[in-house]
Coordinates of C-alpha atoms and ligand atoms in Angstrom, one line a residue:
M146 CA 0.0 0.0 0.0
N147 CA 1.6 3.3 -1.1
R148 CA -0.9 5.6 0.4
S149 CA -1.4 5.7 4.1
P150 CA -4.1 3.2 5.1
E151 CA -7.6 4.6 5.5
I152 CA -9.4 3.6 8.7
L153 CA -12.9 4.2 9.7
V154 CA -14.0 4.0 13.3
V155 CA -17.8 3.4 13.8
D156 CA -18.8 3.7 17.4
D157 CA -21.6 5.6 19.2
E158 CA -19.2 6.3 22.1
P159 CA -17.4 9.5 21.4
G160 CA -14.6 8.5 23.9
I161 CA -13.8 5.3 22.0
R162 CA -14.0 7.2 18.6
E163 CA -11.6 9.9 19.7
G164 CA -9.3 7.6 21.5
C165 CA -8.9 5.4 18.5
K166 CA -8.4 8.4 16.2
R167 CA -5.6 9.8 18.4
A168 CA -3.9 6.5 18.7
L169 CA -4.0 5.7 15.0
T170 CA -3.3 9.1 13.6
R171 CA -0.1 9.0 15.6
L172 CA 0.8 5.9 13.6
N173 CA 0.3 7.8 10.4
Y174 CA -3.1 6.2 9.5
A175 CA -5.8 8.4 8.0
V176 CA -8.8 8.0 10.3
D177 CA -12.4 8.9 9.7
L178 CA -15.1 8.7 12.4
A179 CA -18.8 7.7 12.3
E180 CA -21.2 7.9 15.2
D181 CA -23.5 5.2 14.1
G182 CA -24.0 2.4 11.5
A183 CA -25.9 4.5 9.0
V184 CA -23.2 7.2 8.9
G185 CA -20.5 4.6 8.7
L186 CA -22.2 2.8 5.8
R187 CA -22.5 6.1 3.9
K188 CA -18.8 6.8 4.3
V189 CA -17.9 3.3 3.1
Q190 CA -20.1 4.0 0.0
Q191 CA -18.2 7.2 -0.6
K192 CA -14.6 6.2 0.1
Q193 CA -12.4 3.2 0.0
Y194 CA -11.4 2.1 3.5
D195 CA -8.8 -0.5 4.3
L196 CA -10.0 -1.3 7.8
I197 CA -13.1 -0.5 9.9
L198 CA -13.2 -0.6 13.6
M199 CA -16.8 -1.2 14.5
D200 CA -18.8 -1.3 17.7
L201 CA -21.3 -4.1 17.7
M202 CA -23.8 -2.5 19.9
M203 CA -25.1 0.6 18.2
P204 CA -28.5 2.1 17.7
G205 CA -29.9 1.9 14.1
I206 CA -27.9 -0.5 11.9
G207 CA -26.4 -3.0 14.3
G208 CA -22.8 -4.2 13.9
L209 CA -23.7 -7.6 12.5
D210 CA -25.8 -6.0 9.8
L211 CA -23.2 -3.5 9.0
I212 CA -20.5 -6.2 8.5
K213 CA -22.6 -7.7 5.7
K214 CA -23.5 -4.4 4.1
V215 CA -19.8 -3.3 4.2
H216 CA -18.6 -6.6 2.7
D217 CA -21.3 -6.3 0.0
I218 CA -19.5 -3.1 -1.0
D219 CA -15.9 -4.3 -0.7
A220 CA -15.3 -8.0 0.4
E221 CA -11.7 -7.3 1.3
I222 CA -12.3 -4.6 3.9
I223 CA -10.9 -5.7 7.2
I224 CA -13.4 -5.4 9.9
V225 CA -12.4 -5.4 13.6
V226 CA -15.2 -5.5 16.0
I227 CA -15.0 -3.5 19.2
T228 CA -17.0 -5.1 21.9
G229 CA -17.6 -5.2 25.6
Y230 CA -16.9 -8.4 27.6
A231 CA -20.6 -8.9 28.0
T232 CA -21.0 -9.5 24.2
I233 CA -18.0 -11.6 23.5
E234 CA -20.3 -14.3 22.1
T235 CA -21.7 -11.9 19.6
A236 CA -18.2 -10.9 18.7
V237 CA -17.4 -14.6 17.9
E238 CA -20.6 -14.6 15.8
A239 CA -19.3 -11.5 14.1
T240 CA -16.0 -13.1 13.1
K241 CA -18.0 -16.0 11.8
R242 CA -19.8 -13.6 9.6
G243 CA -16.7 -12.2 8.2
A244 CA -15.2 -9.8 10.8
Y245 CA -11.4 -10.2 10.9
D246 CA -11.0 -10.1 14.7
Y247 CA -12.5 -8.5 17.8
L248 CA -11.1 -6.1 20.3
P249 CA -12.6 -6.3 23.8
K250 CA -13.2 -3.0 25.6
P251 CA -11.4 -1.5 27.3
F252 CA -8.3 -1.8 25.2
A253 CA -4.8 -0.3 25.3
P254 CA -3.6 1.8 22.3
E255 CA -0.8 -0.7 21.8
T256 CA -3.3 -3.6 21.5
L257 CA -5.2 -1.5 19.0
A258 CA -2.1 -0.8 17.1
V259 CA -1.0 -4.4 16.9
L260 CA -4.4 -5.6 15.8
V261 CA -4.8 -2.8 13.2
K262 CA -1.3 -3.5 11.8
R263 CA -2.1 -7.2 11.5
G264 CA -5.4 -6.5 9.9
L265 CA -3.9 -4.2 7.4
E266 CA -1.2 -6.8 6.5
K267 CA -4.0 -9.3 6.0
R268 CA -5.8 -6.8 3.8
E269 CA -2.6 -6.3 1.8
L270 CA -2.2 -10.1 1.4
R271 CA -5.8 -10.4 0.3
L272 CA -5.5 -7.7 -2.3
E273 CA -2.3 -9.1 -3.6
A274 CA -3.9 -12.6 -3.9
Q275 CA -6.8 -10.9 -5.7
R276 CA -4.5 -9.1 -8.0
L277 CA -2.6 -12.3 -8.9
H278 CA -5.8 -14.1 -9.4
H279 CA -7.0 -11.5 -11.7
E280 CA -3.7 -11.4 -13.6
R281 CA -3.7 -15.2 -14.0
D282 CA -7.3 -15.1 -15.3
Q283 CA -6.3 -12.4 -17.7
R284 CA -3.2 -14.3 -18.9
L285 CA -5.2 -17.5 -19.3
L286 CA -7.7 -15.5 -21.3
E287 CA -5.0 -13.9 -23.4
L288 CA -3.3 -17.3 -23.9
A289 CA -6.6 -18.9 -24.9
G290 CA -7.3 -16.0 -27.2
E291 CA -3.8 -16.2 -28.7
K292 CA -4.1 -20.0 -29.1
S293 CA -7.4 -19.9 -30.8
R294 CA -6.3 -17.0 -33.0
L295 CA -3.3 -19.0 -34.1
R296 CA -5.4 -22.0 -34.7
T297 CA -7.9 -20.0 -36.7
I298 CA -5.2 -18.4 -38.8
I299 CA -3.5 -21.6 -39.5
G300 CA -6.8 -23.3 -40.1
C301 CA -7.8 -20.8 -42.7
M302 CA -4.6 -21.1 -44.7
A303 CA -5.0 -22.6 -48.1
D304 CA -1.5 -24.1 -47.8
G305 CA -1.1 -27.2 -45.6
V306 CA 0.8 -26.6 -42.3
L307 CA 2.4 -29.3 -40.2
V308 CA 4.3 -28.5 -37.0
T309 CA 6.4 -31.3 -35.6
N310 CA 8.4 -31.4 -32.4
L311 CA 12.0 -32.7 -31.8
E312 CA 10.7 -36.3 -31.7
R313 CA 9.1 -35.7 -35.1
Q314 CA 5.7 -36.0 -33.5
L315 CA 2.9 -34.0 -35.1
V316 CA 1.8 -31.2 -32.7
L317 CA -0.1 -28.8 -34.9
W318 CA -1.7 -29.1 -38.4
N319 CA -4.4 -27.6 -40.5
A320 CA -7.3 -28.8 -42.6
A321 CA -5.5 -28.2 -45.8
A322 CA -2.6 -30.5 -44.7
V323 CA -5.2 -33.2 -43.7
K324 CA -6.7 -33.0 -47.1
M325 CA -3.5 -32.9 -49.1
L326 CA -1.8 -35.8 -47.3
R327 CA -5.0 -37.6 -46.4
L328 CA -4.0 -37.5 -42.8
S329 CA -6.1 -39.6 -40.5
G330 CA -6.4 -40.1 -36.8
T331 CA -5.6 -36.4 -36.1
D332 CA -8.0 -36.5 -33.2
E333 CA -5.1 -38.2 -31.3
P334 CA -2.3 -35.6 -31.6
G335 CA 1.3 -36.1 -30.5
R336 CA 2.1 -39.3 -32.5
P337 CA 4.9 -39.6 -35.0
L338 CA 4.0 -38.1 -38.4
S339 CA 4.0 -41.6 -40.0
H340 CA 1.1 -42.5 -37.8
Y341 CA -1.2 -40.1 -39.6
V342 CA -0.2 -40.6 -43.2
K343 CA -2.6 -42.7 -45.1
A344 CA -1.6 -42.3 -48.7
P345 CA -0.1 -45.4 -50.4
S346 CA 3.4 -45.4 -51.8
I347 CA 4.3 -43.1 -54.6
D348 CA 6.9 -43.1 -57.4
G349 CA 6.5 -46.8 -57.7
G350 CA 6.5 -47.4 -54.0
R351 CA 10.1 -47.1 -52.7
G352 CA 10.6 -49.1 -49.6
P353 CA 8.8 -48.6 -46.3
G354 CA 9.7 -45.1 -45.1
L355 CA 8.6 -43.8 -41.8
C356 CA 6.1 -41.8 -43.8
P357 CA 5.3 -44.1 -46.7
G358 CA 3.6 -42.4 -49.5
V359 CA 4.9 -39.0 -48.9
H360 CA 8.2 -39.2 -50.7
F361 CA 10.3 -36.4 -51.9
R362 CA 10.9 -37.1 -55.5
R363 CA 14.6 -36.1 -55.8
E364 CA 16.4 -38.7 -53.9
G365 CA 13.2 -40.5 -53.0
S366 CA 13.4 -39.6 -49.4
S367 CA 10.2 -39.4 -47.4
L368 CA 8.8 -36.4 -45.6
D369 CA 9.9 -38.0 -42.4
E370 CA 13.5 -38.4 -43.6
A371 CA 13.6 -34.8 -44.5
L372 CA 12.3 -34.0 -41.0
Q373 CA 15.1 -36.1 -39.6
N374 CA 17.6 -34.2 -41.7
I375 CA 16.5 -30.9 -40.6
L376 CA 16.2 -31.8 -37.0
S377 CA 19.5 -33.6 -36.7
S378 CA 21.5 -31.1 -38.6
K379 CA 24.2 -29.4 -36.5
D380 CA 24.4 -26.8 -39.3
P381 CA 22.2 -23.9 -38.3
G382 CA 22.5 -22.9 -42.0
L383 CA 20.2 -25.8 -42.9
A384 CA 17.2 -23.9 -41.8
M385 CA 15.0 -24.7 -44.8
I386 CA 14.4 -27.6 -47.2
S387 CA 12.3 -27.2 -50.3
Q388 CA 11.2 -30.2 -52.2
E389 CA 8.5 -31.5 -54.5
I390 CA 6.3 -34.3 -53.4
R391 CA 4.3 -36.4 -55.8
L392 CA 1.3 -38.3 -54.4
E393 CA -0.5 -41.0 -56.3
D394 CA -3.8 -40.9 -54.6
P395 CA -5.1 -38.3 -54.8
E396 CA -2.9 -37.3 -57.7
L397 CA -1.2 -34.3 -56.4
V398 CA 2.1 -32.5 -56.7
L399 CA 3.0 -30.6 -53.6
M400 CA 5.8 -28.2 -52.8
A401 CA 7.0 -28.9 -49.3
Q402 CA 9.0 -26.2 -47.5
M403 CA 10.3 -27.4 -44.2
A404 CA 11.9 -25.0 -41.8
S405 CA 13.5 -25.6 -38.4
V406 CA 11.9 -23.8 -35.5
R407 CA 14.2 -22.3 -32.9
D408 CA 13.6 -20.2 -29.8
E409 CA 15.2 -16.8 -29.2
R410 CA 18.3 -18.5 -27.9
G411 CA 18.7 -20.6 -31.0
T412 CA 17.6 -23.9 -29.4
L413 CA 15.9 -26.2 -31.8
L414 CA 12.3 -26.8 -31.0
G415 CA 11.0 -28.7 -34.0
A416 CA 10.1 -28.0 -37.6
V417 CA 7.3 -26.4 -39.5
T418 CA 6.4 -27.7 -42.9
V419 CA 4.3 -25.7 -45.4
L420 CA 2.7 -27.7 -48.2
R421 CA 1.6 -26.0 -51.4
D422 CA -0.5 -27.7 -54.0
I423 CA 1.3 -27.0 -57.3
T424 CA -0.5 -29.6 -59.3
K425 CA -2.1 -27.0 -61.6
L426 CA 1.2 -25.1 -62.0
K427 CA 2.9 -28.4 -63.0
E428 CA 0.1 -29.1 -65.5
I429 CA 0.5 -25.7 -67.1
E430 CA 4.3 -26.2 -67.2
K431 CA 3.8 -29.5 -68.9
I432 CA 1.3 -28.0 -71.4
K433 CA 3.8 -25.2 -72.1
S434 CA 6.7 -27.5 -72.7
Q435 CA 4.5 -29.8 -74.9
F436 CA 3.4 -26.7 -76.9
V437 CA 7.1 -25.6 -77.3
S438 CA 8.1 -29.0 -78.6
M439 CA 5.1 -29.0 -80.9
V440 CA 6.0 -25.6 -82.3
A441 CA 9.6 -26.7 -82.8
H442 CA 8.3 -29.8 -84.6
E443 CA 6.0 -27.7 -86.9
L444 CA 8.7 -25.1 -87.7
R445 CA 11.2 -27.8 -88.4
A446 CA 9.3 -29.3 -91.4
P447 CA 9.0 -26.2 -93.5
L448 CA 12.5 -25.0 -92.6
A449 CA 14.0 -28.4 -93.6
A450 CA 12.0 -28.3 -96.8
I451 CA 13.3 -24.8 -97.6
E452 CA 16.9 -25.8 -96.8
G453 CA 16.4 -28.9 -99.0
W454 CA 15.2 -26.9 -102.0
L455 CA 17.9 -24.3 -101.6
D456 CA 20.5 -27.2 -101.3
V457 CA 19.3 -28.6 -104.6
V458 CA 19.5 -25.3 -106.3
L459 CA 23.0 -24.6 -104.9
S460 CA 24.2 -28.1 -105.8
G461 CA 24.0 -27.1 -109.4
A462 CA 21.8 -30.1 -110.2
A463 CA 19.6 -28.0 -112.5
G464 CA 22.7 -27.2 -114.6
E465 CA 21.7 -24.3 -117.0
D466 CA 18.0 -25.1 -116.7
E467 CA 16.7 -21.8 -115.3
R468 CA 13.1 -23.0 -115.3
K469 CA 14.0 -25.9 -113.1
K470 CA 15.9 -23.6 -110.7
E471 CA 13.0 -21.2 -110.7
A472 CA 10.5 -24.0 -109.9
W473 CA 12.6 -25.2 -107.0
L474 CA 13.0 -21.7 -105.6
E475 CA 9.3 -21.2 -106.0
R476 CA 8.7 -24.3 -103.8
A477 CA 11.2 -22.9 -101.2
K478 CA 9.2 -19.7 -101.3
E479 CA 5.9 -21.5 -100.8
R480 CA 7.3 -23.2 -97.8
A481 CA 8.7 -19.9 -96.5
H482 CA 5.2 -18.5 -97.0
S483 CA 3.6 -21.2 -94.9
L484 CA 6.3 -20.8 -92.3
L485 CA 5.5 -17.1 -92.1
A486 CA 1.8 -18.0 -91.8
L487 CA 2.6 -20.4 -89.0
V488 CA 4.7 -17.8 -87.1
S489 CA 1.9 -15.2 -87.6
D490 CA -0.7 -17.6 -86.1
L491 CA 1.6 -18.4 -83.2
L492 CA 2.1 -14.7 -82.5
E493 CA -1.7 -14.3 -82.8
I494 CA -2.2 -17.0 -80.1
N495 CA 0.4 -15.4 -77.9
K496 CA -1.4 -12.1 -78.3
I497 CA -4.8 -13.6 -77.4
E498 CA -3.3 -15.2 -74.3
A499 CA -1.5 -12.1 -73.2
G500 CA -4.4 -9.8 -74.1
K501 CA -7.1 -11.8 -72.3
V502 CA -7.2 -9.3 -69.6
A503 CA -7.0 -6.3 -71.9
L504 CA -9.8 -6.9 -74.4
K505 CA -11.4 -3.8 -75.7
M506 CA -15.0 -4.8 -75.1
E507 CA -17.7 -2.7 -76.8
S508 CA -21.2 -3.1 -78.1
V509 CA -20.7 -4.7 -81.5
Q510 CA -23.1 -5.6 -84.3
V511 CA -21.3 -8.7 -85.4
A512 CA -23.4 -8.9 -88.6
D513 CA -21.5 -5.8 -89.9
I514 CA -18.2 -7.5 -89.2
I515 CA -19.4 -10.7 -91.0
R516 CA -20.5 -8.7 -94.1
K517 CA -17.1 -6.9 -94.2
T518 CA -15.2 -10.2 -93.9
V519 CA -17.3 -11.7 -96.7
D520 CA -16.5 -8.7 -99.0
F521 CA -12.8 -9.0 -98.1
L522 CA -12.7 -12.8 -98.9
K523 CA -14.9 -12.6 -102.0
P524 CA -12.0 -12.5 -104.5
V525 CA -10.7 -15.8 -103.0
A526 CA -14.1 -17.4 -103.2
D527 CA -14.6 -16.2 -106.7
R528 CA -11.6 -18.2 -107.8
K529 CA -13.6 -21.3 -106.9
S530 CA -16.9 -19.8 -108.0
I531 CA -18.2 -20.1 -104.5
T532 CA -21.3 -18.1 -103.7
F533 CA -22.4 -16.5 -100.4
T534 CA -25.7 -16.2 -98.8
I535 CA -26.1 -14.1 -95.7
E536 CA -29.3 -14.4 -93.8
I537 CA -29.1 -12.1 -90.8
P538 CA -32.1 -10.2 -89.6
D539 CA -31.8 -6.4 -88.9
T540 CA -33.0 -7.0 -85.4
L541 CA -30.0 -9.1 -84.3
P542 CA -28.9 -8.0 -80.8
T543 CA -25.5 -6.5 -80.4
V544 CA -22.9 -8.3 -78.3
Q545 CA -20.1 -7.1 -76.0
A546 CA -17.0 -8.0 -78.0
D547 CA -13.6 -6.9 -79.2
V548 CA -14.0 -5.8 -82.8
Q549 CA -10.5 -7.0 -83.9
D550 CA -11.1 -10.4 -82.3
M551 CA -14.4 -10.7 -84.1
E552 CA -12.7 -9.9 -87.4
K553 CA -10.1 -12.6 -86.7
L554 CA -12.7 -15.1 -85.6
F555 CA -15.0 -14.8 -88.7
T556 CA -12.0 -14.5 -91.1
N557 CA -10.8 -17.9 -89.9
L558 CA -14.2 -19.5 -90.1
I559 CA -15.2 -18.1 -93.5
S560 CA -11.8 -18.6 -95.1
N561 CA -12.0 -22.3 -94.0
A562 CA -15.5 -22.5 -95.4
I563 CA -14.0 -21.4 -98.7
K564 CA -10.7 -23.4 -98.4
Y565 CA -12.4 -26.7 -97.6
N566 CA -15.2 -26.1 -100.1
V567 CA -15.7 -27.6 -103.5
D568 CA -15.7 -25.6 -106.7
K569 CA -19.1 -23.9 -107.3
G570 CA -20.0 -24.6 -103.7
S571 CA -21.7 -22.2 -101.4
V572 CA -21.3 -20.6 -98.0
T573 CA -24.3 -19.6 -96.0
I574 CA -24.2 -17.5 -92.9
E575 CA -27.2 -17.6 -90.6
T576 CA -28.0 -16.4 -87.1
T577 CA -30.1 -17.6 -84.2
V578 CA -31.1 -15.9 -81.0
D579 CA -32.1 -17.6 -77.8
A580 CA -32.6 -16.4 -74.3
H581 CA -28.9 -15.8 -73.6
Y582 CA -26.8 -16.3 -76.8
V583 CA -26.7 -15.0 -80.3
G584 CA -25.6 -17.9 -82.6
F585 CA -23.6 -17.3 -85.8
H586 CA -23.6 -20.3 -88.2
V587 CA -21.1 -20.6 -91.0
K588 CA -22.3 -23.4 -93.2
D589 CA -20.4 -24.7 -96.2
T590 CA -21.0 -27.3 -98.9
G591 CA -17.4 -28.5 -98.8
I592 CA -15.5 -31.7 -98.1
G593 CA -16.6 -32.0 -94.6
M594 CA -14.9 -34.1 -91.9
A595 CA -15.1 -37.7 -90.6
P596 CA -16.7 -37.9 -87.1
E597 CA -13.4 -39.2 -85.6
H598 CA -11.7 -35.9 -86.4
L599 CA -14.2 -33.7 -84.9
P600 CA -13.1 -34.0 -81.2
R601 CA -9.6 -32.8 -82.1
I602 CA -10.6 -30.1 -84.5
F603 CA -9.8 -27.2 -82.1
D604 CA -6.4 -28.7 -80.9
D605 CA -3.2 -26.9 -81.6
F606 CA -1.7 -27.8 -85.1
F607 CA -4.5 -30.4 -85.8
R608 CA -5.1 -30.8 -89.5
V609 CA -7.1 -33.5 -91.2
E610 CA -4.5 -35.3 -93.3
D611 CA -6.0 -36.9 -96.4
K612 CA -5.9 -36.8 -100.2
R613 CA -8.3 -33.8 -100.4
T614 CA -6.6 -31.7 -97.8
S615 CA -3.0 -32.4 -98.8
K616 CA -3.1 -29.6 -101.5
I617 CA -4.7 -27.1 -99.1
S618 CA -2.2 -25.1 -97.1
G619 CA -2.8 -24.3 -93.5
T620 CA -1.2 -24.2 -90.1
G621 CA -3.7 -26.1 -88.0
L622 CA -3.9 -23.1 -85.7
G623 CA -6.9 -21.2 -87.2
L624 CA -9.5 -23.0 -85.2
T625 CA -7.3 -22.9 -82.1
I626 CA -7.3 -19.1 -82.4
A627 CA -11.1 -19.1 -83.1
K628 CA -11.8 -21.1 -80.0
K629 CA -9.5 -19.0 -77.8
I630 CA -11.3 -15.9 -79.0
V631 CA -14.8 -17.4 -78.3
D632 CA -13.7 -18.5 -74.9
S633 CA -12.4 -15.1 -74.0
H634 CA -15.8 -13.7 -74.9
F635 CA -17.5 -16.3 -72.6
G636 CA -19.1 -18.0 -75.6
H637 CA -18.8 -21.4 -77.1
I638 CA -18.1 -22.9 -80.5
E639 CA -19.4 -26.1 -82.1
V640 CA -19.0 -28.0 -85.3
K641 CA -21.3 -30.3 -87.2
S642 CA -19.8 -32.0 -90.2
R643 CA -20.0 -35.1 -92.4
P644 CA -17.7 -36.1 -95.1
D645 CA -18.7 -34.7 -98.5
Q646 CA -21.8 -33.1 -96.9
G647 CA -20.2 -29.9 -95.8
S648 CA -19.6 -28.4 -92.3
T649 CA -21.3 -25.9 -90.1
F650 CA -19.3 -24.0 -87.5
S651 CA -21.5 -22.3 -84.9
V652 CA -20.3 -19.6 -82.6
Y653 CA -22.5 -18.6 -79.6
L654 CA -21.9 -15.3 -77.9
P655 CA -23.7 -14.0 -74.9
Y656 CA -25.8 -10.9 -75.2
Q657 CA -27.6 -8.6 -72.8
K658 CA -31.3 -8.3 -73.3
R659 CA -32.4 -4.7 -73.6
T660 CA -34.6 -3.6 -70.7
K661 CA -37.3 -1.1 -71.6
Ligands
ADP815 P1 -5.8 -24.8 -91.1 O1 -4.8 -23.7 -91.1 O2 -5.2 -26.2 -91.4 O3 -7.0 -24.5 -91.9 P2 -7.6 -24.8 -88.8 O4 -7.3 -24.8 -87.4 O5 -8.4 -23.6 -89.3 O6 -6.2 -24.9 -89.6 O7 -8.4 -26.1 -89.2 C1 -7.9 -27.3 -88.7 C2 -8.3 -28.4 -89.7 O8 -9.7 -28.6 -89.6 C3 -8.1 -28.2 -91.1 O9 -6.8 -28.5 -91.4 C4 -9.1 -29.0 -91.8 O10 -8.7 -30.3 -91.9 C5 -10.3 -29.0 -90.9 N1 -11.3 -27.9 -91.2 C6 -11.4 -26.7 -90.7 N2 -12.5 -26.1 -91.3 C7 -13.0 -27.0 -92.1 C8 -14.2 -26.9 -93.0 N3 -15.0 -25.8 -93.0 N4 -14.5 -28.0 -93.7 C9 -13.7 -29.1 -93.6 N5 -12.6 -29.2 -92.8 C10 -12.3 -28.2 -92.1

């Protein structure tokens, strides 16, 4: 207690009151007086006292009542009952009801001083105990809050988290880790990691590891072995291991990053492993590398042909025959031309992929674009005496689209309808409108396609290879581009075709109904 203790003397005898005040003030206590229970109670309500000296026999509120009322206000106030010998039994009763002690009248100032001192020490102890209690409760609360916060945060993470102690026992994990590694039995924490891993072996099932099924691909080590490495390493530099894990069931590729956990003094406590699902990334990587090898393959053929024709010319095999030389150079040029077309299409695909997020969407009347495209391609069609029929109503809804993309899309479809058509054939362009989509149908009377080719028609570099198409040049990327454009406009593209019966390519683009 830093302030001087506050004492209240409640007694209807002025002599006792004043006597107590004198004796206690001398001892540097702050003393207030009250002549009866009611006044005393009021004072307790207004001010915080450490100790009350209280006569039991008072008019009005009696001492026993007052004890209860005072303790209702502050349970830790020390109450010392002053009593005559005649009421010693009541004094005992008072202590039973919560009074700290009693002081029989008459008493010497020294006795009073000793009792008050002891009472105040008791009060100090009680307050200290109360403080500690409160602090402990508060800490427990904070700890519980901290713990549940930590659990909530870890639980919400999309990455899997596994925390293991020095004995490689699992002490903390999250739902994502349970899902990725198919952990089971996590309701029983504190077992070795291997206890929870359910997945069967991977990579052809290399030997029984402590954590079978969760192998690191590189040297085929298991998750548990990596844990062992990180926990047994004397090298504090080995703080992190990053490895890829391939699981068979479910088929997943995970990136595991394992880091040692140390306290502020550097003592090793365990390890935390973060698992990231990189299955999709790996797939994209695979598709990319397949695409690159396909591109290399496609570029190789025309380049080799060009080199071949040039070699023949340079070898002098044509002698003085200029027409022969010219014919060979013409072939080289043709192949160079198709190589250029291929490179242009590849650049186009690249542009579509890169520009997906930057499409210039505007309200477009696709019918206008179709008419313009037909006009542009008419000279090519005329060479085969192909006729066009465009049946598009004036009331066709507009769609949100990128004009340049629409031009590329219909140029590809209509030029195919000409390219793969027969002489004197026809191309018809019709539209349909349903609740959500405008359909554009490019119909030709050409060579058509066999049903087995249709599922691959939109694949990169796919071309139907037969007698009738062998003379038609192309890259096999036109429909890939068309599909990518349609996809980026949230539409879909379909094909119906039968050999010698012609083909119909249908593009469906979403439109917004006008509200009146
Ligand atoms: P290409 O540059 O070869 O025309 P596309 O991707 O546009 O590439 O078309 C892929 C293949 O689909 C073509 O090689 C052709 O075999 C077939 N095809 C496309 N359009 C038609 C069509 N209208 N009629 C018949 N076959 C078609």
